[in-house]
CSV table of C-alpha atoms and ligand atoms in Angstrom, one decimal:
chain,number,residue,atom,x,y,z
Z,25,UNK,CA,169.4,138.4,184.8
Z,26,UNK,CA,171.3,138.3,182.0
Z,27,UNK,CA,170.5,135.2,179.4
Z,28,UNK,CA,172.4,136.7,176.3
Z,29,UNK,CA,174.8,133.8,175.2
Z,30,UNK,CA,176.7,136.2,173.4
Z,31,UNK,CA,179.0,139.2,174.2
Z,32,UNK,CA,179.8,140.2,170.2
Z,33,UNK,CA,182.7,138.6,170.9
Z,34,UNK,CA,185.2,140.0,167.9
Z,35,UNK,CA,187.9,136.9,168.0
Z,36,UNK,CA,188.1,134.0,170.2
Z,37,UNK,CA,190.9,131.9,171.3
Z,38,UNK,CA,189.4,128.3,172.0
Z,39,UNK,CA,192.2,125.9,173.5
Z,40,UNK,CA,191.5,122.5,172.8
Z,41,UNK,CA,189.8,124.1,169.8
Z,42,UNK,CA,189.7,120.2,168.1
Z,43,UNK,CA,188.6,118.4,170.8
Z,44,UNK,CA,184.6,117.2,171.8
Z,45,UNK,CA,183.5,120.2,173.5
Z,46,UNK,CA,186.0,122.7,172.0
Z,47,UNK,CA,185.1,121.8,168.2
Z,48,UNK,CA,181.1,122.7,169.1
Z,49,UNK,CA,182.4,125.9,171.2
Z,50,UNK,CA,184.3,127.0,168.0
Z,51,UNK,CA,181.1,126.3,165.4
Z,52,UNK,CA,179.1,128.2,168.5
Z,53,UNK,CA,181.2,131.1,168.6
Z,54,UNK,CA,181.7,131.6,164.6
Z,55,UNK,CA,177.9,131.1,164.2
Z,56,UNK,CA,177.4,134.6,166.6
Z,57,UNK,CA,179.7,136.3,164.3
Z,58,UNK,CA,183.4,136.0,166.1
Z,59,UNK,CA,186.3,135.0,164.5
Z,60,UNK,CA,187.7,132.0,166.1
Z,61,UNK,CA,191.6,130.9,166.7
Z,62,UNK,CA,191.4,127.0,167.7
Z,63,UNK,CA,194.8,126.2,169.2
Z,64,UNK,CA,195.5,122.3,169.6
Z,65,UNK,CA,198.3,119.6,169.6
Z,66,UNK,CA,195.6,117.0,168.9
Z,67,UNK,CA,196.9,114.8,171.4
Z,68,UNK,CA,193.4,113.5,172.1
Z,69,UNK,CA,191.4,115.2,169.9
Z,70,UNK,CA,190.9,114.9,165.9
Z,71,UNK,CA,192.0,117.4,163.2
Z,72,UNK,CA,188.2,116.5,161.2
Z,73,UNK,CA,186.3,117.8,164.1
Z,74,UNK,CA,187.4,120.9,162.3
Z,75,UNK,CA,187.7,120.2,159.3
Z,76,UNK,CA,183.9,122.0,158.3
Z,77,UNK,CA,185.0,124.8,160.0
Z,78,UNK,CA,188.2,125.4,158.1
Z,79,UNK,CA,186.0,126.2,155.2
Z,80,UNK,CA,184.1,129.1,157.4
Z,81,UNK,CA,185.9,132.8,156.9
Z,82,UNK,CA,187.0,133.7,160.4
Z,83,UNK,CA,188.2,130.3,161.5
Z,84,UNK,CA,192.0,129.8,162.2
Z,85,UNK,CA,193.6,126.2,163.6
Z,86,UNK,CA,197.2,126.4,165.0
Z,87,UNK,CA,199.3,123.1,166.2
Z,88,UNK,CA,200.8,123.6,169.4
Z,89,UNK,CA,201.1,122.4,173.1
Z,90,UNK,CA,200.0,124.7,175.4
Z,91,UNK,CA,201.8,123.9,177.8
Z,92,UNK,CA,205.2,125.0,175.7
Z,93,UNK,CA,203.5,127.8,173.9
Z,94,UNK,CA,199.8,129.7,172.8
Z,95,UNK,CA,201.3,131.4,169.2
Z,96,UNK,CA,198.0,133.6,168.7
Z,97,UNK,CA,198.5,136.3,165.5
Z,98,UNK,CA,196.1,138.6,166.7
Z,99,UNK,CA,194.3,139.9,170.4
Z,100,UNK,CA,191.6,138.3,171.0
Z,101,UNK,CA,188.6,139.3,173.6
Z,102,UNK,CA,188.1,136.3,175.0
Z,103,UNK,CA,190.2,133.2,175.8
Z,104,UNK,CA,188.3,129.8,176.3
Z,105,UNK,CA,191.0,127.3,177.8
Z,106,UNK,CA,189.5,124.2,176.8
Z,107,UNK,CA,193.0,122.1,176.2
Z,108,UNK,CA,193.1,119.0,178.3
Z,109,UNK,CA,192.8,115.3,178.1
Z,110,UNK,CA,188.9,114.8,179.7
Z,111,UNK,CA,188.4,111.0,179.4
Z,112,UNK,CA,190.2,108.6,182.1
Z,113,UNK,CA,191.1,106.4,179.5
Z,114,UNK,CA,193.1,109.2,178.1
Z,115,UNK,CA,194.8,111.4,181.3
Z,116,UNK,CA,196.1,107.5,182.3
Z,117,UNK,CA,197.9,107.2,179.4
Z,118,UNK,CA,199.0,111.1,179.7
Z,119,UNK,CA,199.5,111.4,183.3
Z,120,UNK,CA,202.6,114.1,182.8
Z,121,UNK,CA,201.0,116.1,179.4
Z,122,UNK,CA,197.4,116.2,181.7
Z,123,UNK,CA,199.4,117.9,184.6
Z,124,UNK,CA,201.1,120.0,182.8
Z,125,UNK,CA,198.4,120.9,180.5
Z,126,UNK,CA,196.4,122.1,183.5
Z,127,UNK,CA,199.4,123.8,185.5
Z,128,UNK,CA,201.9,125.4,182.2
Z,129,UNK,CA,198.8,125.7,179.6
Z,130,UNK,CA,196.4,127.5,181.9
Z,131,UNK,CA,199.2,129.8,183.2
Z,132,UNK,CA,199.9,130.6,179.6
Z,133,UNK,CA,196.1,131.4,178.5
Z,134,UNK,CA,196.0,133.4,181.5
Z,135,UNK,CA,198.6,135.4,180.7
Z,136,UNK,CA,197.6,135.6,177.2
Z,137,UNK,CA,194.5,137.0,178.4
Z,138,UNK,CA,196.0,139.5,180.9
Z,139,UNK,CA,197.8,140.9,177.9
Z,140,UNK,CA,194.9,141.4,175.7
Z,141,UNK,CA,192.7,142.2,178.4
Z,142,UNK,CA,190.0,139.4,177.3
Z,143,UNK,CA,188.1,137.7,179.0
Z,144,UNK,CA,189.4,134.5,180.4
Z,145,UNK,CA,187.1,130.8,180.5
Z,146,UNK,CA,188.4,128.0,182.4
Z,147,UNK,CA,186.5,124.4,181.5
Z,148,UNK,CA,187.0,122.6,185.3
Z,149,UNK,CA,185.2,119.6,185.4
Z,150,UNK,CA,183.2,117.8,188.4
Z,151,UNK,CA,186.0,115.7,189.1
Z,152,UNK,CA,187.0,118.5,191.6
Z,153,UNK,CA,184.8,117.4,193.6
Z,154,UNK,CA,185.9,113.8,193.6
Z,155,UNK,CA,183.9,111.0,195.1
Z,156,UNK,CA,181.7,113.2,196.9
Z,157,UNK,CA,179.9,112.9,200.1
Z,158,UNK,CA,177.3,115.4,199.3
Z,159,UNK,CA,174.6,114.9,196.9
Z,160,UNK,CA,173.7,116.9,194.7
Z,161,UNK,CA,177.2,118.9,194.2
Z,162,UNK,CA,176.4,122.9,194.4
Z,163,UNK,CA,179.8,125.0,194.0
Z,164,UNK,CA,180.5,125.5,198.0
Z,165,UNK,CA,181.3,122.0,198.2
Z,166,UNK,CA,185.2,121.7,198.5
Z,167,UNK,CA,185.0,117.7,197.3
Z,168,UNK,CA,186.5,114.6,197.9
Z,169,UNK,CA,189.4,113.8,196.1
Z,170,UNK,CA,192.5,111.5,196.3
Z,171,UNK,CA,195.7,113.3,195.8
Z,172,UNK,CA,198.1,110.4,195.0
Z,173,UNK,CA,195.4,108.1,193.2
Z,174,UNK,CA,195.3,107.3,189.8
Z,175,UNK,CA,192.4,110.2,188.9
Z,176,UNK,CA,195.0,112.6,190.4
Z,177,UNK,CA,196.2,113.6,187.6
Z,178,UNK,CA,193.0,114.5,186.0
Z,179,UNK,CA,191.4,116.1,189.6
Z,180,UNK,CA,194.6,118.1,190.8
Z,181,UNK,CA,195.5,119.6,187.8
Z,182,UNK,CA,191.7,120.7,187.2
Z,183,UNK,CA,191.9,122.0,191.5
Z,184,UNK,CA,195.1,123.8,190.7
Z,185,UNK,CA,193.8,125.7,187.0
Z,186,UNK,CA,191.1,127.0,189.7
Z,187,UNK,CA,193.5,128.1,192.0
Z,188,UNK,CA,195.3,129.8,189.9
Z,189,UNK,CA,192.8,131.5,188.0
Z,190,UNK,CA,191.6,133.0,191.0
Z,191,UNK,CA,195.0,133.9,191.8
Z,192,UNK,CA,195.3,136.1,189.0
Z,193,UNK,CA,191.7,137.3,188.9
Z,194,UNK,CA,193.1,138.8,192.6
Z,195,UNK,CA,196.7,139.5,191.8
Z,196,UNK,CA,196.3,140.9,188.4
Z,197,UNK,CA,193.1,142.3,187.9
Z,198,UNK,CA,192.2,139.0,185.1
Z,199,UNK,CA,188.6,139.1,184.1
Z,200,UNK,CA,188.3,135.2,184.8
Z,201,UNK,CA,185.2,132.8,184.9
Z,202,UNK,CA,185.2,128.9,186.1
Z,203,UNK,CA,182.7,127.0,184.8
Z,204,UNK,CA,183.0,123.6,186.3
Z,205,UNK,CA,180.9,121.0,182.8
Z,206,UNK,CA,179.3,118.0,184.7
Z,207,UNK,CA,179.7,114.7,182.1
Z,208,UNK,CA,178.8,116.1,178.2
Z,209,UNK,CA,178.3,113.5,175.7
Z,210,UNK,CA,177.1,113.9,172.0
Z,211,UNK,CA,178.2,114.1,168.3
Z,212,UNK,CA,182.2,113.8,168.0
Z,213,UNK,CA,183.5,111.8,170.9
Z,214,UNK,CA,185.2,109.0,170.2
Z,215,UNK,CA,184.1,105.6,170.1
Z,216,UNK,CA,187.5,104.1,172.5
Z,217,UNK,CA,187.7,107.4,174.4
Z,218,UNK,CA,186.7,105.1,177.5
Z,219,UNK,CA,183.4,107.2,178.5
Z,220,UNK,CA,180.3,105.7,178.8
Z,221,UNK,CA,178.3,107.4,176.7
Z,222,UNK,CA,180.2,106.5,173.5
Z,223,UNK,CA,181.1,103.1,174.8
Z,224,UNK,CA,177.7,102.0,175.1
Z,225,UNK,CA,177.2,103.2,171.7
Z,226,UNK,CA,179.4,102.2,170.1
Z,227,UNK,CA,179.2,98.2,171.8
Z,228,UNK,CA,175.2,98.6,171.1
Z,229,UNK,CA,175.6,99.2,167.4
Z,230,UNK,CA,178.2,96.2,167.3
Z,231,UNK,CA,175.8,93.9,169.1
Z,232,UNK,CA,178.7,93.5,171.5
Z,233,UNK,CA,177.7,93.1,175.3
Z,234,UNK,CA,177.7,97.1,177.2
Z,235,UNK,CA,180.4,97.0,180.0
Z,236,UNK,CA,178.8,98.0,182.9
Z,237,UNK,CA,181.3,98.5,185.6
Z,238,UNK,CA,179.7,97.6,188.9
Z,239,UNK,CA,176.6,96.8,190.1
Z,240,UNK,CA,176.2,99.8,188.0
Z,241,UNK,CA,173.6,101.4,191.0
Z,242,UNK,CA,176.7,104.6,190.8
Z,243,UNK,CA,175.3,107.6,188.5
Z,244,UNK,CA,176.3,110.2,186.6
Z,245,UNK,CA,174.2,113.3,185.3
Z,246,UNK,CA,174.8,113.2,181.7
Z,247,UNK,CA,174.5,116.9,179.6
Z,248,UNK,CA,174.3,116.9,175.7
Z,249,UNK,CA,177.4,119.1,174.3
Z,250,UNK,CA,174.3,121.7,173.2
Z,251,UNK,CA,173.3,122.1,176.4
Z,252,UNK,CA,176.6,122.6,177.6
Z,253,UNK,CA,177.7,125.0,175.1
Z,254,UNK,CA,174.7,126.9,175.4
Z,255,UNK,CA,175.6,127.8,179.1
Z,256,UNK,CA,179.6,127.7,178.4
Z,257,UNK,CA,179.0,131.0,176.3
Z,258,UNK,CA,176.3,132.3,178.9
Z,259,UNK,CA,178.7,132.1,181.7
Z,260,UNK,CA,181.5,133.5,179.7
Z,261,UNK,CA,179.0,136.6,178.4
Z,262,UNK,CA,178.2,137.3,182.2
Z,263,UNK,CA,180.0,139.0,184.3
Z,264,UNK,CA,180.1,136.5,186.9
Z,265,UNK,CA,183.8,135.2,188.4
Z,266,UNK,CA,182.3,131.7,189.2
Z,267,UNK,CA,183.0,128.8,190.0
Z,268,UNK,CA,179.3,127.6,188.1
Z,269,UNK,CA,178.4,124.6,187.4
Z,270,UNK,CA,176.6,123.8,184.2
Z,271,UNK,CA,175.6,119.9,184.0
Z,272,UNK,CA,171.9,118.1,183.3
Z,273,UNK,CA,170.7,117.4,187.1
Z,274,UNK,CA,168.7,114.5,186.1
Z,275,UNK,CA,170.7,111.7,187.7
Z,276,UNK,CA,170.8,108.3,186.2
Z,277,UNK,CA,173.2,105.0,186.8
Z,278,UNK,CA,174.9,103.2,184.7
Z,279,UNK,CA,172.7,100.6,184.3
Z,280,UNK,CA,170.1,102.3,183.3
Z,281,UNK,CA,171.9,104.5,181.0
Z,282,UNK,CA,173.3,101.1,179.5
Z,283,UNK,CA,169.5,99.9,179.0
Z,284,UNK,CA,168.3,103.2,177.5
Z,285,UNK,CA,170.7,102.9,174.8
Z,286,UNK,CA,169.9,99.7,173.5
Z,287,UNK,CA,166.2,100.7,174.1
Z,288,UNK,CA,167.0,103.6,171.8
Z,289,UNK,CA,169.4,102.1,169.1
Z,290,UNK,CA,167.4,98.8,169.4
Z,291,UNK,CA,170.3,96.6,170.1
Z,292,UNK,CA,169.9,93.4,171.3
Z,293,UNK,CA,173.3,93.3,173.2
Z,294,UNK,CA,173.3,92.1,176.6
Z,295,UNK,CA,174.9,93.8,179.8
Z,296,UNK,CA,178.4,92.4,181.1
Z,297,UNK,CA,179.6,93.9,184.5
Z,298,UNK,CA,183.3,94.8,184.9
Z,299,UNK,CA,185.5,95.8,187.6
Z,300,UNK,CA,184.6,99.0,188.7
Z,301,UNK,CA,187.7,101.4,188.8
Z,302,UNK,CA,189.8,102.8,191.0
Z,303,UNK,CA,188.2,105.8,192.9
Z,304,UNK,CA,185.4,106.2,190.6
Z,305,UNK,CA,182.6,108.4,191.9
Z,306,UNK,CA,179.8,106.9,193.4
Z,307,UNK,CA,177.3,109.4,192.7
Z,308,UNK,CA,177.5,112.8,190.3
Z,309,UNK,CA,174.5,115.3,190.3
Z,310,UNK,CA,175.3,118.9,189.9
Z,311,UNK,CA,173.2,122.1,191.4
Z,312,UNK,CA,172.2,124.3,189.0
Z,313,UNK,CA,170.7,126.8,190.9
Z,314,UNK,CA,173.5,129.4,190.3
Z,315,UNK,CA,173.5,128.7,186.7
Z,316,UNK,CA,169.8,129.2,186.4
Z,317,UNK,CA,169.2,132.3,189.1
Z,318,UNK,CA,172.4,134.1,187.5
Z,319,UNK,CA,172.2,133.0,183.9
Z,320,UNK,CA,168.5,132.0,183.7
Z,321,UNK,CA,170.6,128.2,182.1
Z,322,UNK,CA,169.0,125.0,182.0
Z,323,UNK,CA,170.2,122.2,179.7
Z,324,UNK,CA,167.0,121.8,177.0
Z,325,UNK,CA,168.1,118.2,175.5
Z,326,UNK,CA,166.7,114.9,177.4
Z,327,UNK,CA,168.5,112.0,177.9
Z,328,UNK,CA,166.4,110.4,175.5
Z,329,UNK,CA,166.3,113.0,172.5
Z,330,UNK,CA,170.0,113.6,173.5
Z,331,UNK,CA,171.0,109.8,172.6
Z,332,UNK,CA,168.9,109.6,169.8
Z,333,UNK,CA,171.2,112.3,168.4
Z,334,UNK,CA,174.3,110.5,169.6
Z,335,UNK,CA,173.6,107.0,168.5
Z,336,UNK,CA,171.9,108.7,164.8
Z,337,UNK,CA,175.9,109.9,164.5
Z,338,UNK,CA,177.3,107.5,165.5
Z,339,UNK,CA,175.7,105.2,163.0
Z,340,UNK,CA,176.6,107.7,160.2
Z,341,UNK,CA,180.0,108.6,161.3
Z,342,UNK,CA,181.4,107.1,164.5
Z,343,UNK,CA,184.1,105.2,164.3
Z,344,UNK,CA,183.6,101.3,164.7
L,423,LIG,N1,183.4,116.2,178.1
L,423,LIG,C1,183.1,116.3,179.3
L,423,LIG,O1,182.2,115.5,179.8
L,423,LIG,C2,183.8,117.2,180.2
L,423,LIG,C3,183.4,117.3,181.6
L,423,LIG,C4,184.1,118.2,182.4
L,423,LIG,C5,185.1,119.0,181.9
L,423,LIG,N2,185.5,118.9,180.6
L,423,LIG,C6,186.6,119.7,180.1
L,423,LIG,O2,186.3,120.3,178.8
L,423,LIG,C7,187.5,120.3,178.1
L,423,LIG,C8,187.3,119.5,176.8
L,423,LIG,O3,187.0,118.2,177.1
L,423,LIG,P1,186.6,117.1,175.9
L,423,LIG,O4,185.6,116.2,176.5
L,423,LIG,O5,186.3,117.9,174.7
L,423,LIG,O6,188.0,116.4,175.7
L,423,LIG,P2,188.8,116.1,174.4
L,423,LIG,O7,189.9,115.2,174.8
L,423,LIG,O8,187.9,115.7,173.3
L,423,LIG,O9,189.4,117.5,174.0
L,423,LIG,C9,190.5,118.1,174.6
L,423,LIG,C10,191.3,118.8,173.5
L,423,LIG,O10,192.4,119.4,174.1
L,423,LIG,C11,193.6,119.2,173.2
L,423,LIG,N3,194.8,119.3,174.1
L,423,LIG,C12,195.1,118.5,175.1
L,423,LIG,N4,196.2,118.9,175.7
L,423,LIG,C13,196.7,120.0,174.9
L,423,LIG,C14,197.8,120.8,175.0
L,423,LIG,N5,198.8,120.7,175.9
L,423,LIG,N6,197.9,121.8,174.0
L,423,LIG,C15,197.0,121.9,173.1
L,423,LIG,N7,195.9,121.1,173.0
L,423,LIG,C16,195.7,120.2,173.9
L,423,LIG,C17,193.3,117.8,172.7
L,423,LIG,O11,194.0,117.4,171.5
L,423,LIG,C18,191.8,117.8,172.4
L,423,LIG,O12,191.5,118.3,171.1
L,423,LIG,C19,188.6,119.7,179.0
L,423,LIG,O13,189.3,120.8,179.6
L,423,LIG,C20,187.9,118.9,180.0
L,423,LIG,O14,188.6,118.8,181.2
L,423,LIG,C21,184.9,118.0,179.7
């Protein structure tokens, strides 16, 4: 069993290097002594999620679409392709840049990879799976998902950067790894970015009323970003092809998660219930067995300690 979370990785290329989960990836990496290229066209994610680490030796940023071009100055050993719009709110309002991200960008970190002969990280997501009709999700499971609806956009483009990472794991020999991140919240999401995490923050520590889409009885398994990080860099230091999941299997729904945030920033905001979206997923729980048997992962962080975190940065630097 291997639980190293570090392969003395020399330089890394992080795509999406500015986003939520890419910013802690690149602190993660340059804390075990790699240097770190972030590439990123901040289309949904912030040039001050970096900003501390352009002080640190070994960190580079670059400005570029992916999908056009990955202008790296060096080989690295391992490429983490982290570049895509995550948060519905977001891939709706990029339904083109999300597809191609996932379709021209992962083709040309692959290929940047095969080149250098590093080590190749795909971030897929649960939405593969869809709206699924099993419960919890372990990585057999082929999903649910609706090819022409709105989420589309998002789930296909996430399908196909698995498809074709296995293709050129099989027709070129690419040391590739899937790791499939279940819903991560914490420190350096956005306060509009539409997920529910950070919405509920941020309308707790307005006193506004937490939008609750629903009856709110659907659920989601909710992962701080250390957790998630933590078994990003195991997976990616293991040998292992994947697909893995790494998400928190402790299932909650909305409502509850709503009423554990204002427990924990003691709000006195009420709950309003909204119309549920299209296709949203009735239930979300992953299987970690792989991730634990093969990487001896578990996330660490509870929801509570987890959102204690969140709403403590939030209050000090969240946006409004
Ligand atoms: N956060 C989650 O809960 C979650 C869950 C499952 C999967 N993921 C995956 O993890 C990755 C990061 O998600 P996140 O939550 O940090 O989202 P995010 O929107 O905060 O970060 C995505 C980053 O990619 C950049 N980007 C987007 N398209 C690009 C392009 N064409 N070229 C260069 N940069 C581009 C954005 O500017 C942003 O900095 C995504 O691939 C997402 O699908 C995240």
């Amino acid at each position: 069993m291997t639980t190293s979370s570090s392969r003395n990785w020399k330089h890394a290329v992080v795509t999406g290097g500015a986003g939520f989960v890419g910013s802690h990836l690149c602190a993660a990496l340059l804390d075990s002594g790699a240097d770190v290229t972030c590439v990123d066209d901040f289309s949904t994610g912030r040039p001050e999620n970096v900003t501390a680490l352009l002080e640190r030796p070994g960190f580079r940023l670059v400005q570029a679409n992916v999908a056009e071009e990955l202008p790296v100055a060096r080989p690295p050993d391992v490429v983490l392709h982290f570049a895509s719009p995550a948060s519905p709110a977001d891939y709706l309002r990029l339904p083109l840049h999300t597809m191609e991200t996932g379709s021209l960008g992962t083709r040309n970190a692959l290929e940047l990879a095969r080149a250098c002969e590093a080590r190749f990280v795909l971030a897929s997501t649960s939405e593969i799976y869809g709206d699924p009709l099993q419960n919890p999700q372990d990585e057999r499971y082929w999903g649910n998902v609706n090819p022409v609806g709105p989420r589309s956009v998002y789930d296909e483009a996430k399908r196909f950067g698995e498809a074709l990472t296995t293709a050129h794991a099989d027709t070129h020999g690419t040391d590739t790894c899937i790791v499939r991140l279940f819903n991560t919240y914490g420190p350096r999401m956005r306060g509009h970015d539409g997920r529910a995490v950070p919405t509920f923050v941020r309308q707790a520590l307005a006193g506004e009323p937490l939008t609750v889409t629903g009856d709110g009885h659907q659920t989601r398994s909710v992962c701080h970003v250390d957790d998630t990080v933590r078994g990003i860099l195991a997976a990616a230091a293991h040998g292992m092809r994947g697909p893995v999941n790494i998400g928190n299997p402790h299932e909650i729904t909305m409502l509850d998660l709503a009423r554990l945030v204002i427990a924990l920033s003691g709000s006195d905001s009420e709950i309003r219930f909204i119309e549920r979206p299209v296709d949203d997923p009735a239930v979300r729980c992953p299987d970690i067995t792989l991730a634990h048997d093969k990487l001896g992962w578990e996330p660490r962080v509870s929801a509570e300690e987890g959102l204690r975190r969140t709403i403590a940065w939030f209050r000090e630097e969240g946006e409004g």
